[in-house]
């Protein structure tokens, strides 16, 4: 189980999370002693994407629904009900702790952890919990979503939104995650600005300065689907990280 965070709100966490799920769906099975990835079509891996907190939800006949959470559900091979995937839903597209306060809902880390069906999540061979906003998302009353990740001791996947300023955002986020005592299992460069100047030079700088494994660089896509983005990702370091900690 991994937690996916980003350098900011629009870094592309959902696209990358869905693409990672899709990439693992394409794998057969992960073998063994040497941490190699072996494709065995007869033994596929089950996948699950979860988004505990979402604002900017649409009112439907079945209740509030969030596009990001629905995209994760589509990319997951393990099919669970919507409330299990996205227990905290807020209609306005504003900071979740402000939206929660408007409707009298507590977003304390304890409440978030209690809402997570960890037993159901454990059914998946590969599970991603996608955060909201960046690493230090406020929950109100001086609490942060990062506290949930700390308590669950989850390894983190960092999505770097490639645009002007990304080097500072990436390094500060990396510094905060490590200072919180957590491991970064890997990072992804996701191009959010098609006109970014000196893209390759910035990417090279990040590869030098980031301490975690590089999982791939997703270009700016005309069709930003999980299937297309998955072509640019390498999930093998994530499984090697799990085996190393087993």
PDB file of C-alpha atoms in Angstrom:
ATOM      1  CA  UNK A   1       0.000   0.000   0.000  1.00  0.00           C
ATOM      2  CA  UNK A   2       1.329   3.417  -1.037  1.00  0.00           C
ATOM      3  CA  UNK A   3       0.255   7.005  -0.480  1.00  0.00           C
ATOM      4  CA  UNK A   4       0.321   9.294  -3.518  1.00  0.00           C
ATOM      5  CA  UNK A   5       0.989  12.980  -2.993  1.00  0.00           C
ATOM      6  CA  UNK A   6       1.893  15.828  -5.288  1.00  0.00           C
ATOM      7  CA  UNK A   7       3.928  18.991  -5.331  1.00  0.00           C
ATOM      8  CA  UNK A   8       0.674  20.957  -5.471  1.00  0.00           C
ATOM      9  CA  UNK A   9      -3.040  20.667  -6.229  1.00  0.00           C
ATOM     10  CA  UNK A  10      -2.748  20.379 -10.005  1.00  0.00           C
ATOM     11  CA  UNK A  11       0.328  18.170 -10.245  1.00  0.00           C
ATOM     12  CA  UNK A  12      -1.592  15.268 -11.798  1.00  0.00           C
ATOM     13  CA  UNK A  13      -1.936  12.857  -8.870  1.00  0.00           C
ATOM     14  CA  UNK A  14      -5.042  11.188 -10.246  1.00  0.00           C
ATOM     15  CA  UNK A  15      -3.674  10.752 -13.759  1.00  0.00           C
ATOM     16  CA  UNK A  16      -0.456   9.240 -12.419  1.00  0.00           C
ATOM     17  CA  UNK A  17      -2.253   7.101  -9.822  1.00  0.00           C
ATOM     18  CA  UNK A  18      -4.616   5.733 -12.470  1.00  0.00           C
ATOM     19  CA  UNK A  19      -1.679   5.154 -14.804  1.00  0.00           C
ATOM     20  CA  UNK A  20       0.240   3.269 -12.109  1.00  0.00           C
ATOM     21  CA  UNK A  21      -2.812   1.074 -11.478  1.00  0.00           C
ATOM     22  CA  UNK A  22      -3.114   0.471 -15.211  1.00  0.00           C
ATOM     23  CA  UNK A  23       0.586  -0.376 -15.511  1.00  0.00           C
ATOM     24  CA  UNK A  24       0.269  -2.955 -12.737  1.00  0.00           C
ATOM     25  CA  UNK A  25      -2.904  -4.351 -14.309  1.00  0.00           C
ATOM     26  CA  UNK A  26      -0.777  -5.064 -17.361  1.00  0.00           C
ATOM     27  CA  UNK A  27       1.672  -7.109 -15.361  1.00  0.00           C
ATOM     28  CA  UNK A  28       1.156 -10.755 -14.688  1.00  0.00           C
ATOM     29  CA  UNK A  29       2.817 -11.542 -11.404  1.00  0.00           C
ATOM     30  CA  UNK A  30       5.818 -10.356  -9.507  1.00  0.00           C
ATOM     31  CA  UNK A  31       8.427 -12.999  -9.011  1.00  0.00           C
ATOM     32  CA  UNK A  32      10.601 -13.563  -6.541  1.00  0.00           C
ATOM     33  CA  UNK A  33      13.951 -13.760  -4.994  1.00  0.00           C
ATOM     34  CA  UNK A  34      15.809 -11.407  -7.281  1.00  0.00           C
ATOM     35  CA  UNK A  35      13.034  -8.767  -7.297  1.00  0.00           C
ATOM     36  CA  UNK A  36      12.559  -9.260 -11.025  1.00  0.00           C
ATOM     37  CA  UNK A  37       9.216  -8.593 -12.678  1.00  0.00           C
ATOM     38  CA  UNK A  38       7.869 -11.638 -14.470  1.00  0.00           C
ATOM     39  CA  UNK A  39       4.835 -11.381 -16.719  1.00  0.00           C
ATOM     40  CA  UNK A  40       2.575 -14.368 -16.144  1.00  0.00           C
ATOM     41  CA  UNK A  41      -0.715 -13.814 -17.885  1.00  0.00           C
ATOM     42  CA  UNK A  42      -2.455 -16.538 -15.879  1.00  0.00           C
ATOM     43  CA  UNK A  43      -1.772 -14.859 -12.532  1.00  0.00           C
ATOM     44  CA  UNK A  44      -2.683 -11.194 -12.643  1.00  0.00           C
ATOM     45  CA  UNK A  45      -2.269  -8.745  -9.786  1.00  0.00           C
ATOM     46  CA  UNK A  46      -5.301  -7.098  -8.224  1.00  0.00           C
ATOM     47  CA  UNK A  47      -5.198  -3.315  -7.943  1.00  0.00           C
ATOM     48  CA  UNK A  48      -7.084  -0.681  -5.973  1.00  0.00           C
ATOM     49  CA  UNK A  49      -7.087   3.113  -5.930  1.00  0.00           C
ATOM     50  CA  UNK A  50      -8.596   5.024  -3.014  1.00  0.00           C
ATOM     51  CA  UNK A  51      -9.233   8.746  -2.483  1.00  0.00           C
ATOM     52  CA  UNK A  52     -10.373   9.328   1.122  1.00  0.00           C
ATOM     53  CA  UNK A  53     -11.029  13.078   0.792  1.00  0.00           C
ATOM     54  CA  UNK A  54     -12.429  14.891  -2.227  1.00  0.00           C
ATOM     55  CA  UNK A  55     -13.914  18.328  -2.720  1.00  0.00           C
ATOM     56  CA  UNK A  56     -15.436  19.544  -5.953  1.00  0.00           C
ATOM     57  CA  UNK A  57     -17.940  16.687  -6.080  1.00  0.00           C
ATOM     58  CA  UNK A  58     -21.045  16.566  -8.279  1.00  0.00           C
ATOM     59  CA  UNK A  59     -24.495  15.818  -6.936  1.00  0.00           C
ATOM     60  CA  UNK A  60     -25.921  12.655  -8.541  1.00  0.00           C
ATOM     61  CA  UNK A  61     -28.890  10.381  -7.926  1.00  0.00           C
ATOM     62  CA  UNK A  62     -26.573   8.204  -5.842  1.00  0.00           C
ATOM     63  CA  UNK A  63     -25.126  11.100  -3.839  1.00  0.00           C
ATOM     64  CA  UNK A  64     -21.989  13.206  -4.204  1.00  0.00           C
ATOM     65  CA  UNK A  65     -19.462  11.796  -6.639  1.00  0.00           C
ATOM     66  CA  UNK A  66     -15.932  12.979  -7.433  1.00  0.00           C
ATOM     67  CA  UNK A  67     -14.416  12.615 -10.899  1.00  0.00           C
ATOM     68  CA  UNK A  68     -10.963  11.709  -9.547  1.00  0.00           C
ATOM     69  CA  UNK A  69     -12.352   8.969  -7.298  1.00  0.00           C
ATOM     70  CA  UNK A  70     -14.413   7.580 -10.172  1.00  0.00           C
ATOM     71  CA  UNK A  71     -11.317   7.520 -12.385  1.00  0.00           C
ATOM     72  CA  UNK A  72      -9.440   5.538  -9.731  1.00  0.00           C
ATOM     73  CA  UNK A  73     -12.333   3.098  -9.518  1.00  0.00           C
ATOM     74  CA  UNK A  74     -12.278   2.618 -13.278  1.00  0.00           C
ATOM     75  CA  UNK A  75      -8.543   1.855 -13.226  1.00  0.00           C
ATOM     76  CA  UNK A  76      -8.820  -0.572 -10.280  1.00  0.00           C
ATOM     77  CA  UNK A  77      -9.314  -4.264 -10.902  1.00  0.00           C
ATOM     78  CA  UNK A  78     -10.742  -4.748  -7.396  1.00  0.00           C
ATOM     79  CA  UNK A  79     -14.243  -3.289  -7.397  1.00  0.00           C
ATOM     80  CA  UNK A  80     -15.455  -1.819  -4.107  1.00  0.00           C
ATOM     81  CA  UNK A  81     -18.394   0.479  -3.427  1.00  0.00           C
ATOM     82  CA  UNK A  82     -18.004   4.221  -3.828  1.00  0.00           C
ATOM     83  CA  UNK A  83     -18.274   5.121  -0.111  1.00  0.00           C
ATOM     84  CA  UNK A  84     -15.360   2.768   0.625  1.00  0.00           C
ATOM     85  CA  UNK A  85     -13.224   4.460  -2.018  1.00  0.00           C
ATOM     86  CA  UNK A  86     -14.185   8.044  -1.149  1.00  0.00           C
ATOM     87  CA  UNK A  87     -15.683   8.348   2.358  1.00  0.00           C
ATOM     88  CA  UNK A  88     -15.335  12.152   2.655  1.00  0.00           C
ATOM     89  CA  UNK A  89     -17.089  13.995  -0.189  1.00  0.00           C
ATOM     90  CA  UNK A  90     -17.672  17.742  -0.373  1.00  0.00           C
ATOM     91  CA  UNK A  91     -19.529  19.585  -3.107  1.00  0.00           C
ATOM     92  CA  UNK A  92     -17.699  22.934  -3.305  1.00  0.00           C
ATOM     93  CA  UNK A  93     -14.332  22.961  -5.044  1.00  0.00           C
ATOM     94  CA  UNK A  94     -12.541  24.560  -2.095  1.00  0.00           C
ATOM     95  CA  UNK A  95     -10.015  23.470   0.519  1.00  0.00           C
ATOM     96  CA  UNK A  96     -11.443  20.307   2.125  1.00  0.00           C
ATOM     97  CA  UNK A  97     -11.110  21.535   5.722  1.00  0.00           C
ATOM     98  CA  UNK A  98     -13.140  24.647   4.854  1.00  0.00           C
ATOM     99  CA  UNK A  99     -15.771  22.565   3.048  1.00  0.00           C
ATOM    100  CA  UNK A 100     -15.907  20.157   6.004  1.00  0.00           C
ATOM    101  CA  UNK A 101     -16.403  23.006   8.467  1.00  0.00           C
ATOM    102  CA  UNK A 102     -19.333  24.298   6.418  1.00  0.00           C
ATOM    103  CA  UNK A 103     -21.211  21.021   6.883  1.00  0.00           C
ATOM    104  CA  UNK A 104     -19.997  20.231  10.399  1.00  0.00           C
ATOM    105  CA  UNK A 105     -17.790  17.271   9.489  1.00  0.00           C
ATOM    106  CA  UNK A 106     -14.574  16.461  11.348  1.00  0.00           C
ATOM    107  CA  UNK A 107     -11.502  15.798   9.242  1.00  0.00           C
ATOM    108  CA  UNK A 108      -9.290  14.868  12.171  1.00  0.00           C
ATOM    109  CA  UNK A 109      -6.664  12.252  11.265  1.00  0.00           C
ATOM    110  CA  UNK A 110      -8.356   9.814  13.648  1.00  0.00           C
ATOM    111  CA  UNK A 111     -11.667  10.212  11.805  1.00  0.00           C
ATOM    112  CA  UNK A 112      -9.999   9.667   8.437  1.00  0.00           C
ATOM    113  CA  UNK A 113      -8.208   6.522   9.579  1.00  0.00           C
ATOM    114  CA  UNK A 114     -11.441   5.197  11.081  1.00  0.00           C
ATOM    115  CA  UNK A 115     -13.178   5.725   7.732  1.00  0.00           C
ATOM    116  CA  UNK A 116     -10.640   3.604   5.849  1.00  0.00           C
ATOM    117  CA  UNK A 117     -11.567  -0.043   5.315  1.00  0.00           C
ATOM    118  CA  UNK A 118      -8.015  -1.303   5.603  1.00  0.00           C
ATOM    119  CA  UNK A 119      -9.152  -4.932   5.584  1.00  0.00           C
ATOM    120  CA  UNK A 120     -10.814  -4.402   2.216  1.00  0.00           C
ATOM    121  CA  UNK A 121      -7.772  -2.559   0.908  1.00  0.00           C
ATOM    122  CA  UNK A 122      -5.579  -5.482   1.945  1.00  0.00           C
ATOM    123  CA  UNK A 123      -7.378  -7.650  -0.612  1.00  0.00           C
ATOM    124  CA  UNK A 124      -5.466  -5.830  -3.346  1.00  0.00           C
ATOM    125  CA  UNK A 125      -1.958  -6.841  -4.345  1.00  0.00           C
ATOM    126  CA  UNK A 126      -1.271  -3.198  -5.199  1.00  0.00           C
ATOM    127  CA  UNK A 127      -3.131  -0.399  -3.427  1.00  0.00           C
ATOM    128  CA  UNK A 128      -2.756   3.368  -3.799  1.00  0.00           C
ATOM    129  CA  UNK A 129      -4.266   5.920  -1.433  1.00  0.00           C
ATOM    130  CA  UNK A 130      -4.364   9.271  -3.208  1.00  0.00           C
ATOM    131  CA  UNK A 131      -4.154  12.410  -1.131  1.00  0.00           C
ATOM    132  CA  UNK A 132      -5.753  15.785  -1.756  1.00  0.00           C
ATOM    133  CA  UNK A 133      -3.713  18.875  -2.575  1.00  0.00           C
ATOM    134  CA  UNK A 134      -0.079  18.673  -1.532  1.00  0.00           C
ATOM    135  CA  UNK A 135       1.775  16.994   1.311  1.00  0.00           C
ATOM    136  CA  UNK A 136       0.790  19.455   4.032  1.00  0.00           C
ATOM    137  CA  UNK A 137      -2.940  19.514   3.308  1.00  0.00           C
ATOM    138  CA  UNK A 138      -4.669  21.211   6.280  1.00  0.00           C
ATOM    139  CA  UNK A 139      -7.423  19.298   8.056  1.00  0.00           C
ATOM    140  CA  UNK A 140      -8.299  22.091  10.447  1.00  0.00           C
ATOM    141  CA  UNK A 141      -7.381  22.751  14.084  1.00  0.00           C
ATOM    142  CA  UNK A 142      -3.681  22.554  13.279  1.00  0.00           C
ATOM    143  CA  UNK A 143      -3.840  19.002  11.897  1.00  0.00           C
ATOM    144  CA  UNK A 144      -2.623  17.776   8.504  1.00  0.00           C
ATOM    145  CA  UNK A 145      -3.287  14.864   6.154  1.00  0.00           C
ATOM    146  CA  UNK A 146       0.375  13.928   6.444  1.00  0.00           C
ATOM    147  CA  UNK A 147      -0.405  12.765  10.007  1.00  0.00           C
ATOM    148  CA  UNK A 148      -2.589  10.006   8.558  1.00  0.00           C
ATOM    149  CA  UNK A 149       0.278   8.786   6.383  1.00  0.00           C
ATOM    150  CA  UNK A 150       2.620   8.859   9.373  1.00  0.00           C
ATOM    151  CA  UNK A 151       0.265   6.829  11.548  1.00  0.00           C
ATOM    152  CA  UNK A 152      -0.233   4.235   8.829  1.00  0.00           C
ATOM    153  CA  UNK A 153       3.509   4.286   8.060  1.00  0.00           C
ATOM    154  CA  UNK A 154       2.873   4.278   4.327  1.00  0.00           C
ATOM    155  CA  UNK A 155       5.620   4.648   1.730  1.00  0.00           C
ATOM    156  CA  UNK A 156       4.998   7.683  -0.463  1.00  0.00           C
ATOM    157  CA  UNK A 157       4.908   8.175  -4.221  1.00  0.00           C
ATOM    158  CA  UNK A 158       5.546  11.797  -5.168  1.00  0.00           C
ATOM    159  CA  UNK A 159       4.088  13.312  -8.335  1.00  0.00           C
ATOM    160  CA  UNK A 160       6.060  16.336  -9.490  1.00  0.00           C
ATOM    161  CA  UNK A 161       4.036  18.726 -11.621  1.00  0.00           C
ATOM    162  CA  UNK A 162       6.587  19.811 -14.210  1.00  0.00           C
ATOM    163  CA  UNK A 163       6.329  23.590 -14.622  1.00  0.00           C
ATOM    164  CA  UNK A 164       8.270  26.673 -13.652  1.00  0.00           C
ATOM    165  CA  UNK A 165       9.087  26.389  -9.930  1.00  0.00           C
ATOM    166  CA  UNK A 166       8.879  22.589  -9.813  1.00  0.00           C
ATOM    167  CA  UNK A 167      12.439  22.138  -8.573  1.00  0.00           C
ATOM    168  CA  UNK A 168      11.759  24.092  -5.392  1.00  0.00           C
ATOM    169  CA  UNK A 169       8.354  22.448  -4.874  1.00  0.00           C
ATOM    170  CA  UNK A 170       9.761  18.956  -5.392  1.00  0.00           C
ATOM    171  CA  UNK A 171      12.742  19.410  -3.079  1.00  0.00           C
ATOM    172  CA  UNK A 172      10.682  21.042  -0.320  1.00  0.00           C
ATOM    173  CA  UNK A 173       8.089  18.257  -0.522  1.00  0.00           C
ATOM    174  CA  UNK A 174      10.790  15.597  -0.449  1.00  0.00           C
ATOM    175  CA  UNK A 175      12.367  17.300   2.561  1.00  0.00           C
ATOM    176  CA  UNK A 176       9.039  17.413   4.432  1.00  0.00           C
ATOM    177  CA  UNK A 177       8.213  13.752   3.745  1.00  0.00           C
ATOM    178  CA  UNK A 178      11.615  12.569   4.918  1.00  0.00           C
ATOM    179  CA  UNK A 179      11.476  14.857   7.968  1.00  0.00           C
ATOM    180  CA  UNK A 180       8.184  13.178   8.882  1.00  0.00           C
ATOM    181  CA  UNK A 181      10.058   9.884   9.092  1.00  0.00           C
ATOM    182  CA  UNK A 182       8.582   8.366   5.951  1.00  0.00           C
ATOM    183  CA  UNK A 183      10.109   6.756   2.887  1.00  0.00           C
ATOM    184  CA  UNK A 184       9.611   7.983  -0.664  1.00  0.00           C
ATOM    185  CA  UNK A 185       9.185   4.819  -2.715  1.00  0.00           C
ATOM    186  CA  UNK A 186       9.418   6.641  -6.018  1.00  0.00           C
ATOM    187  CA  UNK A 187       8.628   9.821  -7.904  1.00  0.00           C
ATOM    188  CA  UNK A 188       7.050  10.672 -11.235  1.00  0.00           C
ATOM    189  CA  UNK A 189       7.596  13.741 -13.405  1.00  0.00           C
ATOM    190  CA  UNK A 190       4.275  14.798 -14.907  1.00  0.00           C
ATOM    191  CA  UNK A 191       4.283  17.565 -17.504  1.00  0.00           C
ATOM    192  CA  UNK A 192       1.447  19.965 -16.649  1.00  0.00           C
ATOM    193  CA  UNK A 193       2.756  22.864 -18.757  1.00  0.00           C
ATOM    194  CA  UNK A 194       3.205  22.003 -22.439  1.00  0.00           C
ATOM    195  CA  UNK A 195       5.201  25.196 -22.902  1.00  0.00           C
ATOM    196  CA  UNK A 196       7.612  24.627 -20.028  1.00  0.00           C
ATOM    197  CA  UNK A 197      11.004  26.027 -20.929  1.00  0.00           C
ATOM    198  CA  UNK A 198      14.049  23.745 -20.602  1.00  0.00           C
ATOM    199  CA  UNK A 199      11.991  20.696 -19.656  1.00  0.00           C
ATOM    200  CA  UNK A 200      14.749  18.147 -20.160  1.00  0.00           C
ATOM    201  CA  UNK A 201      17.264  20.244 -18.212  1.00  0.00           C
ATOM    202  CA  UNK A 202      14.842  20.571 -15.300  1.00  0.00           C
ATOM    203  CA  UNK A 203      14.152  16.840 -15.393  1.00  0.00           C
ATOM    204  CA  UNK A 204      17.879  16.115 -15.347  1.00  0.00           C
ATOM    205  CA  UNK A 205      18.288  18.376 -12.322  1.00  0.00           C
ATOM    206  CA  UNK A 206      15.505  16.562 -10.486  1.00  0.00           C
ATOM    207  CA  UNK A 207      17.057  13.184 -11.253  1.00  0.00           C
ATOM    208  CA  UNK A 208      20.248  14.421  -9.622  1.00  0.00           C
ATOM    209  CA  UNK A 209      18.583  15.921  -6.551  1.00  0.00           C
ATOM    210  CA  UNK A 210      15.742  13.517  -5.746  1.00  0.00           C
ATOM    211  CA  UNK A 211      16.751  10.671  -3.469  1.00  0.00           C
ATOM    212  CA  UNK A 212      14.012   8.194  -4.441  1.00  0.00           C
ATOM    213  CA  UNK A 213      13.756   5.937  -7.505  1.00  0.00           C
ATOM    214  CA  UNK A 214      12.530   7.583 -10.701  1.00  0.00           C
ATOM    215  CA  UNK A 215       9.345   5.920 -11.975  1.00  0.00           C
ATOM    216  CA  UNK A 216       9.046   7.798 -15.247  1.00  0.00           C
ATOM    217  CA  UNK A 217       8.196  11.026 -17.012  1.00  0.00           C
ATOM    218  CA  UNK A 218       4.687  11.529 -18.363  1.00  0.00           C
ATOM    219  CA  UNK A 219       4.653  14.084 -21.209  1.00  0.00           C
ATOM    220  CA  UNK A 220       1.839  16.536 -21.809  1.00  0.00           C
ATOM    221  CA  UNK A 221      -0.746  14.285 -23.461  1.00  0.00           C
ATOM    222  CA  UNK A 222      -3.412  15.331 -25.972  1.00  0.00           C
ATOM    223  CA  UNK A 223      -5.420  12.411 -24.572  1.00  0.00           C
ATOM    224  CA  UNK A 224      -4.483  12.268 -20.870  1.00  0.00           C
ATOM    225  CA  UNK A 225      -5.876   8.793 -20.232  1.00  0.00           C
ATOM    226  CA  UNK A 226      -4.533   6.291 -17.748  1.00  0.00           C
ATOM    227  CA  UNK A 227      -3.796   3.905 -20.609  1.00  0.00           C
ATOM    228  CA  UNK A 228      -1.674   6.450 -22.443  1.00  0.00           C
ATOM    229  CA  UNK A 229       0.150   7.693 -19.344  1.00  0.00           C
ATOM    230  CA  UNK A 230       0.925   4.133 -18.222  1.00  0.00           C
ATOM    231  CA  UNK A 231       3.181   3.699 -21.263  1.00  0.00           C
ATOM    232  CA  UNK A 232       5.696   6.068 -19.652  1.00  0.00           C
ATOM    233  CA  UNK A 233       5.877   4.487 -16.188  1.00  0.00           C
ATOM    234  CA  UNK A 234       8.018   1.767 -14.612  1.00  0.00           C
ATOM    235  CA  UNK A 235       6.445   0.212 -11.514  1.00  0.00           C
ATOM    236  CA  UNK A 236       9.207  -2.314 -10.804  1.00  0.00           C
ATOM    237  CA  UNK A 237      10.996  -0.093  -8.207  1.00  0.00           C
ATOM    238  CA  UNK A 238       7.795  -0.062  -6.141  1.00  0.00           C
ATOM    239  CA  UNK A 239       7.737  -3.835  -5.869  1.00  0.00           C
ATOM    240  CA  UNK A 240      11.448  -3.923  -5.120  1.00  0.00           C
ATOM    241  CA  UNK A 241      10.809  -1.442  -2.309  1.00  0.00           C
ATOM    242  CA  UNK A 242       8.090  -3.660  -0.843  1.00  0.00           C
ATOM    243  CA  UNK A 243      10.284  -6.751  -1.003  1.00  0.00           C
ATOM    244  CA  UNK A 244      13.177  -4.904   0.614  1.00  0.00           C
ATOM    245  CA  UNK A 245      10.947  -4.014   3.569  1.00  0.00           C
ATOM    246  CA  UNK A 246       9.346  -7.453   3.866  1.00  0.00           C
TER     247      UNK A 246
END
